Short mmCIF file of C-alpha atoms in Angstrom, two decimals:
data_model
loop_
_atom_site.label_atom_id
_atom_site.label_comp_id
_atom_site.label_asym_id
_atom_site.label_seq_id
_atom_site.Cartn_x
_atom_site.Cartn_y
_atom_site.Cartn_z
CA MET D 214 1.94 61.41 -3.76
CA ALA D 215 5.19 60.78 -2.53
CA ALA D 216 6.62 61.83 -5.90
CA ALA D 217 4.87 65.26 -5.46
CA ILE D 218 6.50 65.84 -1.91
CA MET D 219 9.83 64.84 -3.13
CA GLN D 220 9.74 67.10 -6.42
CA GLY D 221 12.63 69.34 -6.37
CA VAL D 222 14.56 67.35 -3.82
CA ARG D 223 18.18 66.47 -5.54
CA ALA D 224 20.06 63.37 -4.98
CA THR D 225 22.16 63.01 -2.00
CA LYS D 226 24.87 60.92 -3.44
CA ASP D 227 27.51 63.55 -4.04
CA LEU D 228 27.18 65.15 -0.62
CA SER D 229 30.10 63.20 1.18
CA SER D 230 32.12 66.45 1.23
CA ALA D 231 29.57 67.90 4.01
CA ASN D 232 31.05 65.39 6.28
CA TYR D 233 27.95 65.00 8.17
CA LYS D 234 27.67 62.13 10.53
CA ARG D 235 24.82 61.17 12.54
CA SER D 236 25.37 58.61 15.63
CA CYS D 237 22.65 56.42 16.55
CA PHE D 238 21.74 55.35 20.02
CA ALA D 239 23.64 52.40 21.54
CA THR D 240 21.67 49.91 23.27
CA PRO D 241 22.36 49.81 27.13
CA ARG D 242 23.96 46.75 28.89
CA SER D 243 21.57 43.73 28.10
CA LEU D 244 21.92 40.10 27.16
CA PRO D 245 25.49 38.75 27.02
CA GLU D 246 25.40 37.79 23.40
CA ARG D 247 24.37 41.30 22.15
CA LYS D 248 27.24 43.54 21.99
CA ARG D 249 27.38 47.41 22.04
CA SER D 250 27.09 48.63 18.21
CA SER D 251 27.02 51.98 16.42
CA PHE D 252 26.14 53.40 13.23
CA VAL D 253 27.11 56.44 11.20
CA ILE D 254 25.14 57.82 8.53
CA HIS D 255 26.51 59.89 5.98
CA CYS D 256 24.95 62.42 3.36
CA ASP D 257 25.75 60.33 0.56
CA GLY D 258 23.48 57.61 1.86
CA ASN D 259 26.43 55.43 3.00
CA LEU D 260 26.36 53.71 6.44
CA THR D 261 29.20 52.26 8.40
CA SER D 262 28.41 49.99 11.34
CA GLY D 263 30.20 48.02 14.16
CA LEU D 264 27.22 45.89 14.34
CA ASN D 265 27.77 42.27 15.08
CA ASN D 266 26.29 40.42 11.94
CA SER D 267 25.99 36.95 14.04
CA SER D 268 22.47 38.23 15.09
CA SER D 269 20.20 35.68 16.89
CA ARG D 270 17.72 36.07 14.17
CA SER D 271 18.86 36.45 10.45
CA VAL D 272 16.76 38.35 7.78
CA ARG D 273 15.64 36.51 4.97
CA LEU D 274 15.27 38.72 1.87
CA SER D 275 12.10 38.45 -0.03
CA ALA D 276 13.15 37.74 -3.66
CA ASN D 277 9.53 38.52 -5.00
CA ALA D 278 8.38 41.06 -2.52
CA VAL D 279 6.07 43.32 -3.96
CA SER D 280 4.41 46.92 -3.06
CA THR D 281 1.32 46.46 -0.94
CA LYS D 282 -1.86 48.41 -1.58
CA GLN D 283 -1.05 51.14 0.47
CA GLU D 284 1.62 52.37 -1.82
CA ASN D 285 -0.56 52.32 -4.79
CA VAL D 286 -3.46 54.23 -3.42
CA ALA D 287 -3.33 56.95 -6.10
CA ALA D 288 -4.19 54.36 -8.96
CA SER D 289 -7.36 53.39 -7.29
CA THR D 290 -8.48 56.62 -6.07
CA ALA D 291 -10.88 57.47 -8.48
CA SER D 292 -12.97 54.50 -7.90
CA LYS D 293 -13.46 55.01 -4.41
CA PRO D 294 -16.62 56.57 -2.74
CA GLY D 295 -16.15 59.91 -1.06
CA HIS D 296 -14.81 63.26 -2.26
CA GLU D 297 -11.39 64.47 -3.01
CA LEU D 298 -9.90 67.18 -0.83
CA LEU D 299 -6.48 68.94 -0.46
CA LEU D 300 -5.06 68.66 3.07
CA PHE D 301 -5.84 72.25 4.10
CA GLU D 302 -9.42 71.73 2.73
CA ALA D 303 -9.80 68.64 4.90
CA LEU D 304 -8.57 70.54 7.93
CA ARG D 305 -11.24 73.10 7.07
CA GLU D 306 -13.98 70.72 6.54
CA GLY D 307 -13.21 69.06 10.12
CA LEU D 308 -13.33 72.62 11.40
CA GLU D 309 -16.40 73.56 10.02
CA GLU D 310 -18.33 70.42 11.01
CA GLU D 311 -17.32 70.93 14.48
CA MET D 312 -18.35 74.55 14.48
CA ASP D 313 -21.62 73.32 13.21
CA ARG D 314 -21.98 70.93 15.73
CA ASP D 315 -21.11 72.70 18.91
CA PRO D 316 -21.58 76.53 19.26
CA ARG D 317 -18.73 76.80 21.66
CA VAL D 318 -16.18 75.99 19.26
CA CYS D 319 -14.42 79.37 17.98
CA VAL D 320 -11.08 80.22 16.19
CA MET D 321 -8.57 82.68 17.09
CA GLY D 322 -5.22 84.01 15.50
CA GLU D 323 -3.63 86.33 13.14
CA ASP D 324 -5.41 86.70 9.79
CA VAL D 325 -7.71 83.68 10.57
CA GLY D 326 -10.91 85.91 9.82
CA HIS D 327 -11.65 87.46 6.47
CA TYR D 328 -8.02 86.66 5.16
CA GLY D 329 -8.80 83.03 5.75
CA GLY D 330 -5.47 82.27 7.33
CA SER D 331 -1.90 81.96 6.18
CA TYR D 332 -2.60 78.73 4.17
CA LYS D 333 -6.43 79.16 3.84
CA VAL D 334 -7.47 76.76 6.56
CA THR D 335 -10.02 79.09 7.79
CA LYS D 336 -11.26 80.63 4.48
CA GLY D 337 -14.89 81.54 4.55
CA LEU D 338 -15.59 80.78 8.11
CA ALA D 339 -15.77 84.27 9.17
CA ALA D 340 -18.67 85.16 6.77
CA LYS D 341 -20.41 81.89 7.86
CA TYR D 342 -19.82 82.24 11.93
CA GLY D 343 -19.19 85.92 12.53
CA ASP D 344 -16.21 87.95 13.73
CA LEU D 345 -16.72 86.73 17.40
CA ARG D 346 -16.34 82.96 16.45
CA VAL D 347 -13.55 83.52 14.00
CA LEU D 348 -11.50 86.18 15.73
CA ASP D 349 -8.75 88.11 13.95
CA THR D 350 -6.20 89.19 16.67
CA PRO D 351 -3.26 91.51 16.92
CA ILE D 352 0.31 90.20 16.39
CA ALA D 353 0.50 89.34 19.98
CA GLU D 354 0.71 85.56 20.37
CA ASN D 355 1.12 85.42 24.21
CA SER D 356 -1.62 87.59 24.58
CA PHE D 357 -4.23 85.61 22.15
CA THR D 358 -3.24 82.38 23.57
CA GLY D 359 -3.73 83.53 26.95
CA MET D 360 -7.22 84.62 26.13
CA ALA D 361 -7.93 81.41 24.45
CA ILE D 362 -6.87 79.44 27.56
CA GLY D 363 -9.09 81.71 29.74
CA ALA D 364 -11.98 81.06 27.29
CA ALA D 365 -11.49 77.55 27.50
CA MET D 366 -11.82 77.76 31.37
CA THR D 367 -15.31 79.33 31.06
CA GLY D 368 -16.61 76.68 28.69
CA LEU D 369 -15.57 77.42 25.21
CA ARG D 370 -13.46 75.24 23.04
CA PRO D 371 -10.93 77.74 21.27
CA ILE D 372 -8.62 76.67 18.49
CA ILE D 373 -5.67 78.79 18.27
CA GLU D 374 -3.90 79.08 14.92
CA GLY D 375 -0.18 80.19 14.88
CA MET D 376 0.61 81.71 11.53
CA ASN D 377 3.81 79.75 11.97
CA MET D 378 4.47 77.46 14.65
CA GLY D 379 7.79 79.10 15.38
CA PHE D 380 5.69 82.13 16.35
CA LEU D 381 4.22 80.21 19.38
CA LEU D 382 7.52 80.47 20.99
CA LEU D 383 6.44 83.87 22.22
CA ALA D 384 3.41 82.35 23.95
CA PHE D 385 5.46 79.33 25.51
CA ASN D 386 4.68 80.53 29.03
CA GLN D 387 0.93 80.61 28.42
CA ILE D 388 1.11 76.96 26.63
CA SER D 389 3.40 75.61 29.43
CA ASN D 390 2.40 77.10 32.86
CA ASN D 391 -1.35 77.57 32.09
CA CYS D 392 -2.46 75.47 29.20
CA GLY D 393 -0.77 72.33 30.29
CA MET D 394 -0.91 72.89 34.15
CA LEU D 395 -4.18 74.63 35.01
CA HIS D 396 -6.34 71.29 35.14
CA TYR D 397 -3.92 69.97 37.80
CA THR D 398 -3.17 73.21 39.62
CA SER D 399 -6.80 74.01 40.17
CA GLY D 400 -7.38 70.65 41.46
CA GLY D 401 -9.55 69.62 38.58
CA GLN D 402 -11.61 72.65 38.87
CA PHE D 403 -10.97 73.65 35.18
CA LYS D 404 -10.69 71.98 31.95
CA ILE D 405 -8.68 73.41 29.10
CA PRO D 406 -10.18 72.09 26.00
CA VAL D 407 -7.70 73.99 23.61
CA VAL D 408 -6.54 73.18 20.26
CA ILE D 409 -3.19 74.74 19.23
CA ARG D 410 -2.45 74.33 15.48
CA GLY D 411 -0.41 75.85 12.69
CA PRO D 412 2.06 75.18 10.01
CA GLY D 413 5.68 74.13 10.63
CA GLY D 414 8.60 72.18 9.37
CA VAL D 415 11.18 72.62 6.81
CA GLY D 416 9.48 74.52 3.88
CA ARG D 417 11.07 75.64 0.70
CA GLN D 418 13.84 78.23 1.46
CA LEU D 419 11.64 79.82 4.38
CA GLY D 420 14.77 80.52 6.43
CA ALA D 421 15.68 79.37 9.73
CA GLU D 422 13.05 81.11 11.74
CA HIS D 423 10.12 79.88 9.59
CA SER D 424 11.43 76.32 9.28
CA GLN D 425 11.24 75.15 12.91
CA ARG D 426 10.30 71.78 14.14
CA LEU D 427 8.75 72.64 17.81
CA GLU D 428 7.69 68.96 18.57
CA SER D 429 10.70 68.85 20.94
CA TYR D 430 10.23 71.99 22.70
CA PHE D 431 6.63 71.09 23.79
CA GLN D 432 6.89 67.27 24.43
CA SER D 433 8.07 67.85 28.03
CA ILE D 434 5.12 70.02 28.98
CA PRO D 435 2.97 67.98 31.50
CA GLY D 436 -0.77 67.71 30.54
CA ILE D 437 -0.35 68.35 26.77
CA GLN D 438 -1.30 65.89 23.74
CA MET D 439 0.59 66.12 20.41
CA VAL D 440 -0.35 64.84 17.08
CA ALA D 441 0.85 65.38 13.83
CA CYS D 442 -1.18 64.86 10.45
CA SER D 443 0.14 63.50 7.23
CA THR D 444 -2.59 62.88 4.92
CA PRO D 445 -5.90 64.78 4.32
CA TYR D 446 -7.75 61.92 5.85
CA ASN D 447 -5.87 61.84 9.16
CA ALA D 448 -5.88 65.80 8.88
CA LYS D 449 -9.45 66.00 9.22
CA GLY D 450 -10.00 62.91 11.70
CA LEU D 451 -7.39 64.28 14.21
CA MET D 452 -8.64 67.92 13.80
CA LYS D 453 -12.25 66.75 14.87
CA ALA D 454 -10.73 64.38 17.68
CA ALA D 455 -8.57 67.31 18.99
CA ILE D 456 -11.61 69.67 19.17
CA ARG D 457 -13.72 67.38 20.99
CA SER D 458 -10.99 66.45 23.39
CA GLU D 459 -11.16 67.62 26.90
CA ASN D 460 -7.27 68.09 27.10
CA PRO D 461 -5.03 70.76 25.38
CA VAL D 462 -3.98 69.24 22.11
CA ILE D 463 -1.22 70.72 19.87
CA LEU D 464 -1.90 69.58 16.09
CA PHE D 465 1.43 69.83 14.06
CA GLU D 466 0.75 70.57 10.26
CA HIS D 467 3.64 70.54 7.82
CA VAL D 468 3.75 73.59 5.32
CA LEU D 469 4.91 71.34 2.41
CA LEU D 470 1.78 68.79 2.74
CA TYR D 471 -1.17 71.38 2.57
CA ASN D 472 -1.49 70.59 -1.11
CA LEU D 473 -1.83 66.98 -1.01
CA LYS D 474 -4.84 65.56 -2.24
CA GLU D 475 -6.80 62.34 -1.16
CA ARG D 476 -10.28 60.94 -1.33
CA ILE D 477 -11.75 60.94 2.08
CA PRO D 478 -15.23 59.34 3.22
CA ASP D 479 -18.53 61.34 2.75
CA GLU D 480 -19.54 60.33 6.28
CA GLU D 481 -18.53 61.58 9.45
CA TYR D 482 -15.46 60.09 11.12
CA VAL D 483 -13.08 60.81 14.04
CA LEU D 484 -9.81 59.43 14.69
CA ASN D 485 -8.17 58.23 17.90
CA LEU D 486 -5.57 60.94 19.17
CA GLU D 487 -3.61 58.11 20.72
CA GLU D 488 -3.24 55.66 17.95
CA ALA D 489 -0.64 55.14 15.45
CA GLU D 490 -1.39 54.21 11.56
CA MET D 491 0.03 51.05 9.98
CA VAL D 492 1.12 52.32 6.45
CA ARG D 493 2.62 49.53 5.14
CA PRO D 494 2.89 45.88 6.83
CA GLY D 495 6.17 44.08 6.51
CA GLU D 496 8.47 41.74 8.20
CA HIS D 497 12.06 42.87 8.14
CA VAL D 498 12.29 46.19 9.93
CA THR D 499 10.02 48.60 11.61
CA ILE D 500 10.29 52.10 10.40
CA LEU D 501 8.72 54.62 12.46
CA THR D 502 7.93 58.17 11.20
CA TYR D 503 5.42 60.84 11.03
CA SER D 504 4.48 64.01 9.21
CA ARG D 505 6.53 64.84 5.73
CA MET D 506 9.03 62.09 6.64
CA ARG D 507 6.35 59.54 5.81
CA TYR D 508 6.74 60.41 2.17
CA HIS D 509 10.42 60.27 2.24
CA VAL D 510 10.11 56.80 3.85
CA MET D 511 7.56 55.52 1.27
CA GLN D 512 9.85 56.46 -1.43
CA ALA D 513 12.60 54.71 0.30
CA ALA D 514 10.36 51.69 0.76
CA LYS D 515 9.78 51.28 -3.11
CA THR D 516 13.66 50.99 -3.56
CA LEU D 517 14.01 48.50 -0.62
CA VAL D 518 11.07 46.37 -1.92
CA ASN D 519 12.85 46.22 -5.38
CA ARG D 520 16.14 45.05 -3.45
CA GLY D 521 14.09 42.26 -1.88
CA TYR D 522 13.58 43.79 1.78
CA ASP D 523 9.97 43.97 3.28
CA PRO D 524 9.93 46.85 5.51
CA GLU D 525 6.96 47.77 7.92
CA VAL D 526 6.19 51.27 7.91
CA ILE D 527 4.28 53.09 10.75
CA ASP D 528 3.11 56.70 10.87
CA ILE D 529 3.03 57.31 14.66
CA ARG D 530 0.76 60.19 14.59
CA SER D 531 0.47 60.57 18.43
CA LEU D 532 3.68 62.23 19.25
CA LYS D 533 2.61 62.28 22.95
CA PRO D 534 1.58 59.72 24.28
CA PHE D 535 3.31 57.08 22.03
CA ASP D 536 0.96 54.32 20.75
CA LEU D 537 3.25 51.59 22.32
CA TYR D 538 0.70 48.84 21.68
CA THR D 539 0.91 49.14 17.86
CA ILE D 540 4.79 50.02 17.95
CA GLY D 541 5.55 47.05 20.37
CA ASN D 542 3.58 44.52 18.15
CA SER D 543 5.66 45.56 15.18
CA VAL D 544 8.97 45.29 17.08
CA LYS D 545 7.95 41.81 18.40
CA LYS D 546 7.65 40.89 14.74
CA THR D 547 10.64 42.50 13.03
CA HIS D 548 13.29 42.82 15.88
CA ARG D 549 14.88 45.93 14.12
CA VAL D 550 13.59 49.48 14.39
CA LEU D 551 14.48 52.59 12.24
CA ILE D 552 13.22 56.04 13.23
CA VAL D 553 13.09 58.65 10.75
CA GLU D 554 11.89 62.08 11.93
CA GLU D 555 12.34 65.86 10.73
CA CYS D 556 12.82 66.96 14.11
CA MET D 557 16.16 67.84 15.54
CA ARG D 558 18.33 64.89 16.72
CA THR D 559 19.22 66.24 20.30
CA GLY D 560 16.09 65.99 22.51
CA GLY D 561 13.93 65.14 19.66
CA ILE D 562 10.93 62.94 19.35
CA GLY D 563 13.12 60.17 17.63
CA ALA D 564 15.07 60.30 21.22
CA SER D 565 11.96 59.86 23.36
CA LEU D 566 11.03 57.21 21.01
CA THR D 567 14.15 55.46 21.37
CA ALA D 568 14.21 55.61 25.08
CA SER D 569 10.42 54.28 25.26
CA ILE D 570 11.32 51.20 23.17
CA ASN D 571 14.49 50.23 24.65
CA GLU D 572 12.76 50.44 28.16
CA ASN D 573 9.76 48.22 27.07
CA PHE D 574 10.75 46.00 24.19
CA HIS D 575 14.44 45.61 24.57
CA ASP D 576 14.61 41.96 24.83
CA TYR D 577 12.84 41.81 21.42
CA LEU D 578 15.53 43.84 19.70
CA ASP D 579 18.31 42.17 17.34
CA ALA D 580 20.10 45.25 16.55
CA PRO D 581 20.42 48.81 18.18
CA ILE D 582 17.62 51.30 17.23
CA VAL D 583 18.77 53.68 14.65
CA CYS D 584 17.55 57.14 14.47
CA LEU D 585 17.81 59.34 11.40
CA SER D 586 16.93 63.08 12.56
CA SER D 587 17.65 66.54 11.03
CA GLN D 588 21.01 68.24 12.07
CA ASP D 589 21.15 70.43 14.91
CA VAL D 590 21.64 73.50 12.88
CA PRO D 591 19.39 76.44 12.02
CA THR D 592 17.84 75.51 8.70
CA PRO D 593 19.80 77.31 6.07
CA TYR D 594 18.05 79.66 3.48
CA ALA D 595 20.08 78.15 0.55
CA GLY D 596 18.24 75.37 -1.15
CA THR D 597 21.13 72.90 -1.36
CA LEU D 598 22.10 73.38 2.26
CA GLU D 599 18.63 73.15 3.28
CA GLU D 600 18.22 69.56 1.92
CA TRP D 601 21.48 68.35 3.63
CA THR D 602 20.02 69.16 7.03
CA VAL D 603 17.10 66.82 6.43
CA VAL D 604 16.97 63.04 6.09
CA GLN D 605 16.82 62.06 2.60
CA PRO D 606 15.42 58.66 1.08
CA ALA D 607 18.89 57.28 0.24
CA GLN D 608 19.96 57.63 3.74
CA ILE D 609 16.86 55.55 4.70
CA VAL D 610 17.61 52.78 2.19
CA ALA D 611 21.18 52.60 3.47
CA ALA D 612 20.33 52.44 7.21
CA VAL D 613 17.83 49.53 6.44
CA GLU D 614 20.46 47.55 4.48
CA GLN D 615 22.78 47.73 7.22
CA LEU D 616 20.29 46.93 9.75
CA CYS D 617 19.14 43.69 7.95
CA GLN D 618 22.55 42.23 7.73
#
């Protein structure tokens, strides 16, 4: 699965001419034996550091470390019960099950009806449920988002599809001032059980406006929950949970993950909106990631295992609030943290996650938290330049090797 995501991504070894540097967060003043340190990650995967190597806990490399079962899911998929679905089909199945279960659930957005949505998540639903429950709207994001919020106030459970998540910036006023705050400003008289979902992230040469990561835009809005799916299994489970939630939920879907295939259970299941997923248990370093970067991390993990490292990989899934229970237990075990995200570096999810870990688990850290993020630039259209803006597996490998020295 990871190989499918990385198809077409070129090696990053010869990119040093880009002179791209990322500085990680330095830990605040803390215990006397821990010195301020900094990392610089280069596009060629090289990492330089001022880290004090006399850490209180040294990492022992596992000479016989092997991949865990989670890394070899594809090999045993055929023998598992259930049925195979692509990620967009899993989203549709979860949506359809909830529409069958609850007549208040409805969908609205551009081309969600008879066209079936820009990525076919709502294909066939208009014919089954009718034009009122699967409502095609004009190209007017602010208007139909406000209409959905008003419908939620009257008791419906609308799902808003943004044809592209970047288009929902046109509805930012509705999402911020109404969707997130009306429950509070009405004194609890209204609930806003709205789901806002759609494709986003860096695609394959979609240009700057269609390659945005809006997690950082929405994370500061009070009253909004945010989740990001990364597999068909969690896409369906998070979709169902978001629809049933009494809170407004933004579900981030990555444009490059829609065609991922996975076998999911035949029986009904609903995931917890506030729970992270342990993708690969390990001992040496905690790698926190989500969405498409999960597959970049897992590709890097194979290289790291071959070199004797034992990384623990966690898909945080819940972008707001963070699952600090799962994250904290991992930090207490590994004492080192690497965050890998596709979001922008300035004010991104990684920045918030770094602050949360430093505030809650600083005494368990033996090295500064390293955060690998996308560059703070508009995503170029040129394919080679587009790759330079996003974290690549070679950079992840280099960061882990330096952290574990």
